[in-house]
PDB file of C-alpha atoms in Angstrom:
ATOM      1  CA  MET A   1       2.643  28.523 -13.361  1.00 73.00           C
ATOM      2  CA  ARG A   2       1.625  26.637  -9.958  1.00 86.00           C
ATOM      3  CA  ARG A   3       3.386  23.524  -8.455  1.00 96.00           C
ATOM      4  CA  PRO A   4       1.439  20.441  -8.408  1.00 97.00           C
ATOM      5  CA  LEU A   5      -1.055  19.885  -5.430  1.00 98.00           C
ATOM      6  CA  LEU A   6      -0.774  16.766  -3.568  1.00 98.00           C
ATOM      7  CA  LEU A   7      -3.064  14.794  -1.089  1.00 98.00           C
ATOM      8  CA  VAL A   8      -1.491  12.665   1.233  1.00 98.00           C
ATOM      9  CA  GLY A   9      -3.884  10.330   2.242  1.00 97.00           C
ATOM     10  CA  GLN A  10      -3.347   8.432   5.986  1.00 97.00           C
ATOM     11  CA  PRO A  11      -1.696   9.952   9.154  1.00 96.00           C
ATOM     12  CA  LEU A  12       0.946   7.111   8.906  1.00 94.00           C
ATOM     13  CA  LEU A  13       2.201   8.806   5.846  1.00 96.00           C
ATOM     14  CA  ALA A  14       3.009  12.042   7.652  1.00 97.00           C
ATOM     15  CA  PRO A  15       6.614  11.458   8.091  1.00 95.00           C
ATOM     16  CA  ILE A  16       6.948  11.864   4.224  1.00 96.00           C
ATOM     17  CA  VAL A  17       5.221  15.376   4.356  1.00 97.00           C
ATOM     18  CA  PRO A  18       8.251  17.162   4.503  1.00 96.00           C
ATOM     19  CA  LEU A  19      10.369  15.192   1.714  1.00 95.00           C
ATOM     20  CA  LEU A  20       7.529  16.028  -0.281  1.00 97.00           C
ATOM     21  CA  THR A  21       6.851  19.890   0.292  1.00 97.00           C
ATOM     22  CA  GLN A  22      10.500  20.376  -1.386  1.00 95.00           C
ATOM     23  CA  ASP A  23       9.292  20.095  -5.004  1.00 96.00           C
ATOM     24  CA  TYR A  24       5.123  20.215  -4.542  1.00 98.00           C
ATOM     25  CA  ASP A  25       2.194  21.686  -2.685  1.00 97.00           C
ATOM     26  CA  VAL A  26       0.966  19.002  -0.521  1.00 98.00           C
ATOM     27  CA  MET A  27      -1.941  19.136   2.182  1.00 97.00           C
ATOM     28  CA  THR A  28      -3.252  15.845   4.167  1.00 98.00           C
ATOM     29  CA  LEU A  29      -6.558  14.295   4.104  1.00 98.00           C
ATOM     30  CA  TRP A  30      -6.943  14.029   8.019  1.00 97.00           C
ATOM     31  CA  GLU A  31      -6.763  17.734   8.080  1.00 96.00           C
ATOM     32  CA  GLN A  32     -10.037  17.648   6.293  1.00 96.00           C
ATOM     33  CA  PRO A  33      -9.702  20.035   3.291  1.00 96.00           C
ATOM     34  CA  ASP A  34     -13.005  21.404   1.877  1.00 96.00           C
ATOM     35  CA  THR A  35     -14.450  20.830  -1.734  1.00 96.00           C
ATOM     36  CA  ALA A  36     -12.311  23.944  -3.295  1.00 97.00           C
ATOM     37  CA  ALA A  37      -9.041  22.374  -2.394  1.00 97.00           C
ATOM     38  CA  LEU A  38      -9.867  18.833  -3.285  1.00 97.00           C
ATOM     39  CA  ALA A  39     -10.889  20.058  -6.584  1.00 97.00           C
ATOM     40  CA  GLN A  40      -7.207  21.486  -7.393  1.00 97.00           C
ATOM     41  CA  VAL A  41      -5.289  18.263  -6.270  1.00 98.00           C
ATOM     42  CA  ASP A  42      -3.215  16.970  -8.914  1.00 98.00           C
ATOM     43  CA  ALA A  43      -2.259  13.301  -7.569  1.00 98.00           C
ATOM     44  CA  VAL A  44      -2.989  11.322  -4.165  1.00 98.00           C
ATOM     45  CA  ILE A  45      -0.325   9.847  -2.145  1.00 98.00           C
ATOM     46  CA  TRP A  46      -1.404   6.333  -0.656  1.00 98.00           C
ATOM     47  CA  ALA A  47      -1.117   3.989   1.528  1.00 96.00           C
ATOM     48  CA  GLY A  48      -2.355   1.363  -0.803  1.00 93.00           C
ATOM     49  CA  GLU A  49      -3.936  -1.319   1.705  1.00 90.00           C
ATOM     50  CA  PHE A  50      -6.654   1.010   2.355  1.00 93.00           C
ATOM     51  CA  ALA A  51      -9.675   1.567   0.389  1.00 94.00           C
ATOM     52  CA  LEU A  52      -9.718   4.899  -1.821  1.00 97.00           C
ATOM     53  CA  GLU A  53     -13.501   5.564  -2.108  1.00 96.00           C
ATOM     54  CA  ARG A  54     -14.952   6.617  -5.013  1.00 97.00           C
ATOM     55  CA  ALA A  55     -16.644   9.806  -3.450  1.00 97.00           C
ATOM     56  CA  LEU A  56     -13.034  10.876  -2.682  1.00 97.00           C
ATOM     57  CA  VAL A  57     -12.164  10.341  -6.467  1.00 98.00           C
ATOM     58  CA  ASP A  58     -15.110  12.192  -7.692  1.00 97.00           C
ATOM     59  CA  ALA A  59     -13.857  15.061  -5.643  1.00 97.00           C
ATOM     60  CA  MET A  60     -10.726  15.650  -7.568  1.00 98.00           C
ATOM     61  CA  PRO A  61     -11.491  16.246 -11.169  1.00 97.00           C
ATOM     62  CA  ASN A  62      -7.918  17.337 -11.432  1.00 97.00           C
ATOM     63  CA  LEU A  63      -6.685  13.736 -10.229  1.00 98.00           C
ATOM     64  CA  SER A  64      -4.160  12.343 -12.734  1.00 98.00           C
ATOM     65  CA  LEU A  65      -1.919  10.492 -10.226  1.00 98.00           C
ATOM     66  CA  ILE A  66      -2.777   7.686  -7.814  1.00 98.00           C
ATOM     67  CA  ALA A  67       1.014   7.046  -5.952  1.00 98.00           C
ATOM     68  CA  CYS A  68       0.994   4.136  -3.794  1.00 98.00           C
ATOM     69  CA  PHE A  69       3.582   4.810  -1.164  1.00 97.00           C
ATOM     70  CA  THR A  70       3.301   1.092  -0.392  1.00 94.00           C
ATOM     71  CA  VAL A  71       4.070  -2.293  -2.722  1.00 93.00           C
ATOM     72  CA  GLY A  72       0.206  -3.468  -2.381  1.00 91.00           C
ATOM     73  CA  TYR A  73      -2.248  -0.909  -4.242  1.00 94.00           C
ATOM     74  CA  ASP A  74      -5.487  -3.481  -3.493  1.00 92.00           C
ATOM     75  CA  GLY A  75      -7.336  -0.613  -2.261  1.00 93.00           C
ATOM     76  CA  VAL A  76      -7.376   1.360  -5.376  1.00 96.00           C
ATOM     77  CA  ASP A  77     -10.061   0.744  -7.798  1.00 95.00           C
ATOM     78  CA  LEU A  78      -8.089   0.186 -10.783  1.00 96.00           C
ATOM     79  CA  ALA A  79     -11.262  -0.249 -13.368  1.00 96.00           C
ATOM     80  CA  LEU A  80     -12.509   3.413 -11.865  1.00 97.00           C
ATOM     81  CA  ALA A  81      -8.703   4.469 -12.386  1.00 97.00           C
ATOM     82  CA  LYS A  82      -8.379   3.401 -15.623  1.00 97.00           C
ATOM     83  CA  ALA A  83     -12.214   4.823 -16.870  1.00 97.00           C
ATOM     84  CA  ARG A  84     -11.325   8.094 -15.776  1.00 96.00           C
ATOM     85  CA  GLY A  85      -7.500   8.390 -16.951  1.00 97.00           C
ATOM     86  CA  ILE A  86      -5.585   8.101 -13.746  1.00 98.00           C
ATOM     87  CA  ALA A  87      -2.270   6.704 -13.635  1.00 98.00           C
ATOM     88  CA  VAL A  88      -1.560   4.251 -10.695  1.00 98.00           C
ATOM     89  CA  THR A  89       1.925   3.410  -9.140  1.00 98.00           C
ATOM     90  CA  HIS A  90       3.434   1.591  -6.317  1.00 97.00           C
ATOM     91  CA  ALA A  91       6.572   1.149  -4.596  1.00 96.00           C
ATOM     92  CA  GLY A  92       7.230  -2.487  -6.681  1.00 93.00           C
ATOM     93  CA  ASP A  93       9.318  -4.486  -4.781  1.00 93.00           C
ATOM     94  CA  ALA A  94      10.963  -2.090  -2.841  1.00 95.00           C
ATOM     95  CA  ASN A  95      10.358  -4.350   0.355  1.00 96.00           C
ATOM     96  CA  ALA A  96      10.425  -7.922  -1.191  1.00 96.00           C
ATOM     97  CA  GLN A  97      13.616  -9.005   0.164  1.00 97.00           C
ATOM     98  CA  ASP A  98      12.580  -8.141   3.940  1.00 98.00           C
ATOM     99  CA  VAL A  99       9.083  -9.778   3.845  1.00 98.00           C
ATOM    100  CA  ALA A 100      10.654 -12.907   2.462  1.00 98.00           C
ATOM    101  CA  ASP A 101      12.877 -12.472   5.850  1.00 98.00           C
ATOM    102  CA  HIS A 102      10.002 -12.119   7.828  1.00 98.00           C
ATOM    103  CA  ALA A 103       7.997 -14.834   6.265  1.00 98.00           C
ATOM    104  CA  ILE A 104      11.019 -17.155   7.123  1.00 98.00           C
ATOM    105  CA  GLY A 105      11.385 -15.638  10.756  1.00 98.00           C
ATOM    106  CA  LEU A 106       7.809 -16.445  11.444  1.00 98.00           C
ATOM    107  CA  MET A 107       8.632 -19.858  10.065  1.00 98.00           C
ATOM    108  CA  ILE A 108      11.098 -20.541  12.522  1.00 98.00           C
ATOM    109  CA  ALA A 109       9.560 -18.685  15.497  1.00 98.00           C
ATOM    110  CA  HIS A 110       6.593 -21.336  15.177  1.00 98.00           C
ATOM    111  CA  ARG A 111       8.244 -24.132  14.045  1.00 97.00           C
ATOM    112  CA  ARG A 112      11.127 -24.056  16.438  1.00 97.00           C
ATOM    113  CA  TRP A 113       8.805 -22.647  19.338  1.00 96.00           C
ATOM    114  CA  ILE A 114      10.957 -19.647  19.915  1.00 97.00           C
ATOM    115  CA  VAL A 115       8.107 -17.810  20.860  1.00 95.00           C
ATOM    116  CA  GLY A 116       6.174 -20.365  22.946  1.00 93.00           C
ATOM    117  CA  GLY A 117       9.538 -21.368  24.494  1.00 94.00           C
ATOM    118  CA  ASP A 118      10.473 -17.721  25.413  1.00 95.00           C
ATOM    119  CA  ARG A 119       6.672 -17.757  27.063  1.00 94.00           C
ATOM    120  CA  HIS A 120       7.594 -20.931  28.972  1.00 93.00           C
ATOM    121  CA  LEU A 121      10.508 -19.731  30.237  1.00 93.00           C
ATOM    122  CA  ARG A 122       9.317 -17.008  31.689  1.00 95.00           C
ATOM    123  CA  ALA A 123       6.301 -18.656  33.392  1.00 94.00           C
ATOM    124  CA  GLY A 124       8.745 -20.680  35.381  1.00 92.00           C
ATOM    125  CA  LYS A 125       7.367 -23.961  33.437  1.00 91.00           C
ATOM    126  CA  TRP A 126      10.866 -25.069  32.265  1.00 92.00           C
ATOM    127  CA  THR A 127      11.851 -27.984  34.335  1.00 90.00           C
ATOM    128  CA  ILE A 128      14.280 -31.050  33.644  1.00 86.00           C
ATOM    129  CA  GLU A 129      10.721 -33.234  32.722  1.00 84.00           C
ATOM    130  CA  ALA A 130       9.561 -30.573  30.567  1.00 78.00           C
ATOM    131  CA  LYS A 131      11.942 -30.877  28.214  1.00 80.00           C
ATOM    132  CA  THR A 132      10.331 -29.849  24.492  1.00 87.00           C
ATOM    133  CA  ARG A 133      10.857 -31.047  21.415  1.00 92.00           C
ATOM    134  CA  THR A 134      10.761 -29.158  18.213  1.00 95.00           C
ATOM    135  CA  ARG A 135      10.774 -29.724  14.286  1.00 95.00           C
ATOM    136  CA  SER A 136      13.639 -29.541  11.802  1.00 97.00           C
ATOM    137  CA  MET A 137      12.948 -27.015   8.772  1.00 98.00           C
ATOM    138  CA  GLY A 138      15.684 -29.479   6.816  1.00 97.00           C
ATOM    139  CA  GLY A 139      13.538 -31.386   5.005  1.00 97.00           C
ATOM    140  CA  ALA A 140       9.933 -29.481   5.675  1.00 98.00           C
ATOM    141  CA  LYS A 141       7.770 -29.138   2.622  1.00 98.00           C
ATOM    142  CA  LEU A 142       7.083 -25.629   2.171  1.00 98.00           C
ATOM    143  CA  GLY A 143       4.144 -24.699  -0.148  1.00 98.00           C
ATOM    144  CA  ILE A 144       4.059 -21.066  -1.335  1.00 98.00           C
ATOM    145  CA  VAL A 145       0.921 -19.240  -2.658  1.00 98.00           C
ATOM    146  CA  GLY A 146       1.776 -16.688  -5.007  1.00 97.00           C
ATOM    147  CA  MET A 147       5.300 -16.757  -6.817  1.00 96.00           C
ATOM    148  CA  GLY A 148       6.080 -13.339  -7.305  1.00 94.00           C
ATOM    149  CA  SER A 149       8.834 -11.461  -5.867  1.00 95.00           C
ATOM    150  CA  ILE A 150       8.367 -11.863  -1.815  1.00 97.00           C
ATOM    151  CA  GLY A 151       7.529 -15.771  -2.677  1.00 97.00           C
ATOM    152  CA  MET A 152      10.937 -16.285  -4.649  1.00 97.00           C
ATOM    153  CA  ALA A 153      12.677 -14.661  -2.451  1.00 98.00           C
ATOM    154  CA  ALA A 154      11.265 -16.831   0.625  1.00 98.00           C
ATOM    155  CA  ALA A 155      11.836 -19.888  -1.967  1.00 98.00           C
ATOM    156  CA  GLU A 156      15.604 -18.442  -2.385  1.00 98.00           C
ATOM    157  CA  ARG A 157      15.753 -18.850   1.456  1.00 98.00           C
ATOM    158  CA  ALA A 158      14.176 -22.164   2.090  1.00 98.00           C
ATOM    159  CA  GLN A 159      15.896 -24.147  -0.198  1.00 98.00           C
ATOM    160  CA  ALA A 160      19.263 -22.500   1.708  1.00 97.00           C
ATOM    161  CA  MET A 161      17.853 -24.225   4.915  1.00 97.00           C
ATOM    162  CA  ARG A 162      17.119 -27.365   2.983  1.00 98.00           C
ATOM    163  CA  MET A 163      13.565 -27.208   2.445  1.00 98.00           C
ATOM    164  CA  GLN A 164      11.676 -28.716   0.049  1.00 98.00           C
ATOM    165  CA  VAL A 165       9.678 -25.829  -1.940  1.00 98.00           C
ATOM    166  CA  SER A 166       6.449 -26.492  -4.075  1.00 98.00           C
ATOM    167  CA  TRP A 167       4.336 -23.404  -5.207  1.00 98.00           C
ATOM    168  CA  TRP A 168       0.603 -22.657  -6.727  1.00 98.00           C
ATOM    169  CA  GLY A 169      -0.583 -19.417  -8.527  1.00 96.00           C
ATOM    170  CA  PRO A 170      -2.861 -18.761 -11.279  1.00 93.00           C
ATOM    171  CA  ARG A 171      -0.618 -18.667 -14.084  1.00 92.00           C
ATOM    172  CA  ASP A 172       2.039 -20.877 -14.395  1.00 93.00           C
ATOM    173  CA  LYS A 173       5.861 -20.057 -14.542  1.00 94.00           C
ATOM    174  CA  PRO A 174       7.605 -22.415 -16.525  1.00 92.00           C
ATOM    175  CA  ALA A 175      10.972 -21.080 -15.684  1.00 92.00           C
ATOM    176  CA  LEU A 176      11.070 -21.599 -12.170  1.00 94.00           C
ATOM    177  CA  PRO A 177      12.894 -24.226 -10.837  1.00 92.00           C
ATOM    178  CA  CYS A 178      10.340 -25.471  -8.141  1.00 95.00           C
ATOM    179  CA  PRO A 179       7.434 -27.641  -9.336  1.00 97.00           C
ATOM    180  CA  ARG A 180       3.974 -25.734  -9.194  1.00 98.00           C
ATOM    181  CA  ALA A 181       1.224 -27.903  -7.566  1.00 98.00           C
ATOM    182  CA  ASP A 182      -2.184 -28.974  -9.834  1.00 97.00           C
ATOM    183  CA  SER A 183      -4.058 -26.742  -7.268  1.00 97.00           C
ATOM    184  CA  LEU A 184      -4.474 -24.608  -4.207  1.00 98.00           C
ATOM    185  CA  GLU A 185      -5.853 -27.555  -2.460  1.00 98.00           C
ATOM    186  CA  ALA A 186      -3.435 -30.039  -3.779  1.00 98.00           C
ATOM    187  CA  LEU A 187      -0.407 -27.469  -2.409  1.00 98.00           C
ATOM    188  CA  ALA A 188      -1.868 -27.616   0.979  1.00 98.00           C
ATOM    189  CA  ARG A 189      -2.134 -31.112   1.205  1.00 98.00           C
ATOM    190  CA  GLN A 190       1.388 -31.969   0.239  1.00 98.00           C
ATOM    191  CA  SER A 191       2.895 -28.842   2.625  1.00 98.00           C
ATOM    192  CA  ASP A 192       4.014 -28.920   6.329  1.00 98.00           C
ATOM    193  CA  ILE A 193       4.258 -25.607   5.861  1.00 98.00           C
ATOM    194  CA  LEU A 194       1.834 -22.934   3.467  1.00 98.00           C
ATOM    195  CA  LEU A 195       3.325 -19.522   2.777  1.00 98.00           C
ATOM    196  CA  VAL A 196       0.685 -16.910   1.604  1.00 98.00           C
ATOM    197  CA  ALA A 197       2.295 -14.090  -0.661  1.00 98.00           C
ATOM    198  CA  ALA A 198       0.181 -13.765  -3.094  1.00 96.00           C
ATOM    199  CA  ARG A 199      -1.113 -10.163  -4.489  1.00 91.00           C
ATOM    200  CA  ALA A 200      -4.756  -9.622  -3.203  1.00 90.00           C
ATOM    201  CA  ASP A 201      -7.711  -8.361  -4.968  1.00 86.00           C
ATOM    202  CA  GLU A 202     -11.402  -9.092  -5.192  1.00 85.00           C
ATOM    203  CA  SER A 203     -11.119 -12.158  -6.800  1.00 90.00           C
ATOM    204  CA  ASN A 204      -9.155 -13.928  -4.394  1.00 94.00           C
ATOM    205  CA  ARG A 205     -10.485 -12.826  -1.243  1.00 95.00           C
ATOM    206  CA  LYS A 206     -10.651 -15.380   1.765  1.00 97.00           C
ATOM    207  CA  MET A 207      -9.090 -17.652  -0.848  1.00 98.00           C
ATOM    208  CA  ILE A 208      -7.559 -19.567   2.041  1.00 98.00           C
ATOM    209  CA  SER A 209     -10.803 -21.331   3.346  1.00 98.00           C
ATOM    210  CA  ALA A 210     -11.790 -23.807   5.774  1.00 98.00           C
ATOM    211  CA  ALA A 211     -11.003 -26.212   3.093  1.00 98.00           C
ATOM    212  CA  ILE A 212      -7.639 -25.273   2.508  1.00 98.00           C
ATOM    213  CA  MET A 213      -6.745 -25.530   6.289  1.00 98.00           C
ATOM    214  CA  GLU A 214      -8.292 -28.634   5.914  1.00 98.00           C
ATOM    215  CA  ALA A 215      -6.314 -29.972   3.550  1.00 98.00           C
ATOM    216  CA  LEU A 216      -3.079 -28.523   5.453  1.00 98.00           C
ATOM    217  CA  GLY A 217      -4.213 -30.661   8.562  1.00 98.00           C
ATOM    218  CA  PRO A 218      -3.519 -30.840  12.054  1.00 98.00           C
ATOM    219  CA  GLU A 219       0.416 -31.066  11.731  1.00 98.00           C
ATOM    220  CA  GLY A 220       0.119 -28.081   8.882  1.00 98.00           C
ATOM    221  CA  LEU A 221       1.609 -24.450   9.875  1.00 98.00           C
ATOM    222  CA  LEU A 222      -0.014 -21.707   7.835  1.00 98.00           C
ATOM    223  CA  VAL A 223       2.177 -18.658   7.608  1.00 98.00           C
ATOM    224  CA  ASN A 224       0.766 -15.335   6.044  1.00 98.00           C
ATOM    225  CA  VAL A 225       2.887 -12.011   5.088  1.00 98.00           C
ATOM    226  CA  ALA A 226       0.372 -10.936   1.981  1.00 96.00           C
ATOM    227  CA  ARG A 227      -2.940  -9.439   2.751  1.00 95.00           C
ATOM    228  CA  GLY A 228      -5.613 -10.461   5.901  1.00 96.00           C
ATOM    229  CA  GLN A 229      -8.252 -10.534   3.466  1.00 95.00           C
ATOM    230  CA  LEU A 230      -6.659 -13.618   1.419  1.00 97.00           C
ATOM    231  CA  VAL A 231      -7.163 -15.797   4.727  1.00 98.00           C
ATOM    232  CA  ASP A 232     -10.959 -16.630   6.136  1.00 98.00           C
ATOM    233  CA  GLU A 233      -9.646 -15.360   9.360  1.00 98.00           C
ATOM    234  CA  ALA A 234     -13.110 -16.741  11.292  1.00 98.00           C
ATOM    235  CA  ALA A 235     -12.073 -20.126   9.919  1.00 98.00           C
ATOM    236  CA  LEU A 236      -8.960 -19.889  10.606  1.00 98.00           C
ATOM    237  CA  ILE A 237      -9.652 -18.966  14.464  1.00 98.00           C
ATOM    238  CA  ALA A 238     -12.035 -22.025  14.381  1.00 98.00           C
ATOM    239  CA  ALA A 239      -9.263 -24.251  12.980  1.00 98.00           C
ATOM    240  CA  LEU A 240      -6.591 -23.612  15.669  1.00 98.00           C
ATOM    241  CA  LYS A 241      -9.126 -24.164  18.426  1.00 98.00           C
ATOM    242  CA  SER A 242     -10.181 -27.153  17.505  1.00 98.00           C
ATOM    243  CA  GLY A 243      -6.983 -28.523  16.343  1.00 98.00           C
ATOM    244  CA  ARG A 244      -7.944 -29.223  12.883  1.00 98.00           C
ATOM    245  CA  LEU A 245      -4.785 -26.672  11.329  1.00 98.00           C
ATOM    246  CA  GLY A 246      -1.754 -27.324  13.585  1.00 98.00           C
ATOM    247  CA  GLY A 247      -0.607 -23.524  13.597  1.00 98.00           C
ATOM    248  CA  ALA A 248      -0.327 -20.082  12.205  1.00 98.00           C
ATOM    249  CA  ALA A 249       2.033 -17.379  11.894  1.00 98.00           C
ATOM    250  CA  ILE A 250       0.314 -14.368  10.674  1.00 98.00           C
ATOM    251  CA  ASP A 251       1.607 -10.613  10.059  1.00 98.00           C
ATOM    252  CA  VAL A 252      -1.632  -9.170   8.222  1.00 97.00           C
ATOM    253  CA  PHE A 253      -4.680  -8.853   9.425  1.00 97.00           C
ATOM    254  CA  ASP A 254      -8.449  -8.008   8.135  1.00 95.00           C
ATOM    255  CA  PRO A 255      -9.298  -5.571   9.267  1.00 93.00           C
ATOM    256  CA  GLU A 256      -6.253  -3.999  10.507  1.00 92.00           C
ATOM    257  CA  PRO A 257      -5.504  -3.181  13.239  1.00 94.00           C
ATOM    258  CA  THR A 258      -6.874  -6.338  14.327  1.00 97.00           C
ATOM    259  CA  ASP A 259      -8.687  -6.420  17.485  1.00 97.00           C
ATOM    260  CA  PRO A 260      -6.474  -7.985  20.316  1.00 97.00           C
ATOM    261  CA  ALA A 261      -9.511  -9.788  22.134  1.00 97.00           C
ATOM    262  CA  ARG A 262      -9.892 -11.722  18.915  1.00 97.00           C
ATOM    263  CA  TRP A 263      -6.739 -13.607  19.553  1.00 98.00           C
ATOM    264  CA  ALA A 264      -6.535 -13.701  23.371  1.00 96.00           C
ATOM    265  CA  ASP A 265      -7.666 -17.232  23.618  1.00 96.00           C
ATOM    266  CA  VAL A 266      -6.584 -18.308  19.963  1.00 98.00           C
ATOM    267  CA  PRO A 267      -3.277 -21.503  20.692  1.00 97.00           C
ATOM    268  CA  ASN A 268      -0.758 -22.460  18.402  1.00 97.00           C
ATOM    269  CA  SER A 269      -0.396 -19.143  16.848  1.00 98.00           C
ATOM    270  CA  VAL A 270       2.514 -16.372  16.430  1.00 98.00           C
ATOM    271  CA  LEU A 271       1.208 -12.878  15.543  1.00 98.00           C
ATOM    272  CA  THR A 272       2.964  -9.759  14.258  1.00 98.00           C
ATOM    273  CA  PRO A 273       1.528  -6.530  13.512  1.00 97.00           C
ATOM    274  CA  HIS A 274       1.873  -5.783   9.892  1.00 96.00           C
ATOM    275  CA  THR A 275       5.708  -5.572  10.043  1.00 96.00           C
ATOM    276  CA  GLY A 276       7.098  -7.876   7.575  1.00 96.00           C
ATOM    277  CA  GLY A 277       8.091  -4.839   4.814  1.00 94.00           C
ATOM    278  CA  ALA A 278       8.147  -1.895   7.624  1.00 93.00           C
ATOM    279  CA  THR A 279      12.440  -1.595   7.829  1.00 96.00           C
ATOM    280  CA  HIS A 280      14.066   1.283   7.776  1.00 96.00           C
ATOM    281  CA  GLU A 281      15.669   0.186   4.567  1.00 97.00           C
ATOM    282  CA  ALA A 282      12.415  -0.807   2.583  1.00 96.00           C
ATOM    283  CA  VAL A 283      10.771   2.291   4.197  1.00 95.00           C
ATOM    284  CA  GLY A 284      13.458   4.501   2.374  1.00 96.00           C
ATOM    285  CA  GLN A 285      13.266   2.305  -0.810  1.00 96.00           C
ATOM    286  CA  MET A 286       9.584   3.158  -0.988  1.00 97.00           C
ATOM    287  CA  ALA A 287      10.273   7.112  -0.173  1.00 97.00           C
ATOM    288  CA  GLN A 288      12.402   7.047  -3.019  1.00 97.00           C
ATOM    289  CA  MET A 289      10.472   5.132  -5.791  1.00 97.00           C
ATOM    290  CA  LEU A 290       7.667   7.459  -4.669  1.00 98.00           C
ATOM    291  CA  ILE A 291       9.531  10.403  -5.559  1.00 97.00           C
ATOM    292  CA  ALA A 292      10.831   9.012  -8.893  1.00 98.00           C
ATOM    293  CA  ASN A 293       7.061   8.104  -9.887  1.00 98.00           C
ATOM    294  CA  LEU A 294       5.966  11.700  -9.024  1.00 98.00           C
ATOM    295  CA  SER A 295       8.970  13.576 -10.924  1.00 98.00           C
ATOM    296  CA  ALA A 296       8.486  11.008 -14.132  1.00 98.00           C
ATOM    297  CA  HIS A 297       4.546  11.697 -13.791  1.00 98.00           C
ATOM    298  CA  PHE A 298       4.569  15.723 -13.595  1.00 98.00           C
ATOM    299  CA  ALA A 299       7.712  15.676 -16.327  1.00 97.00           C
ATOM    300  CA  GLY A 300       5.608  13.516 -18.775  1.00 97.00           C
ATOM    301  CA  GLU A 301       8.216  10.949 -18.475  1.00 98.00           C
ATOM    302  CA  PRO A 302       7.523   6.988 -18.201  1.00 97.00           C
ATOM    303  CA  LEU A 303       6.713   5.933 -14.919  1.00 97.00           C
ATOM    304  CA  PRO A 304       9.330   3.845 -13.273  1.00 97.00           C
ATOM    305  CA  SER A 305       6.551   1.547 -11.398  1.00 97.00           C
ATOM    306  CA  PRO A 306       3.283   1.902 -12.815  1.00 97.00           C
ATOM    307  CA  VAL A 307       0.365  -0.500 -11.969  1.00 97.00           C
ATOM    308  CA  ARG A 308      -0.977  -1.995 -15.245  1.00 93.00           C
ATOM    309  CA  LEU A 309      -4.210  -0.607 -15.844  1.00 88.00           C
TER     310      LEU A 309
END
C-alpha cells in the first residue's frame, strides 16, 4: 500500500517538508510537477491567504483534503471543495493570542508615537522646544470588527489597559460582555481606534470603505491584523494623505508583499510585514495542527480543525 502523496503549495512552507516526509510522500508545487504526478496527489498543503486555482484542483482527481497550514483559508474555494467532496482544514486559533498581542502593539506604537518618536530622535529633531505629547491608552474607545478568537483576545488585553471596548459583526453574540454596535459605520463613528479582526471572504471585501474611514475621522486610528482585502487600500492612502483619517497601523496588505513605494509618502502610518501571527510558538502549533489533521484524515477519523463547508 502506497503512502499518501502530499503537494506543498508555497515556498514559504518549505521548512515543514522534512516533517511531512516522515509519514508521507511529498512533492512541491514550485518544482513544477507534471500532469501525471499531480494526478496522484491525495492532499494539498496550502497557505490559506493564497488563491488555490480551480485549474490546479482540476488537475488532481484524487485530491481528498486541502490542509491549510495557516489559520486563514480565504484563498480556498469552499463551494468547489464541497462540490468535489474535498475536506478542508486549517490551523484553528493557533496564532490568535499572538495576533492579538501584535494588534495591541500596533495601537501602542501609533497612539504613543513610539515608531514616530524613534524616527524623530534618530533624525536629530529632539530638542527642548520639540517636546511632543501623545494620547493615553486608558479611556480610549476601541471598536473591534469581528469578535472571533483574535477579537476576543484583543478585547481582554484592551480592557486590562482600561480601554472601553465595543464591537460589530454580522451575527450577534449575546454572551459577550462587550456591547455590539448597530452597524459597522456606527462602530467606527463611536471609536477612537477601529481594529479589524474579521475573517475574510468575498462577501466582505473592502468592507472598511472610504465611508467607514470618514466615520472614524481625523482623530481616529485604523488597525488591521486580519486580511488586506478587508480594507479599501486606495481609499485608506487617500484618507491618510488628506487628513480625513488620523492614522493607520497595518500588518496586512492587498496584495502581499506590498510595494514599499506605495507607502513611501503616506503620513501617520505604522506598517509591519504580516508578522502578527508569525511567532516561533504559533508556527509550531500550526505544524502540530497540520500533522493532526493529516493523520486523522488518512485514518478516517474526525478532523481536529475542519472548515465547515
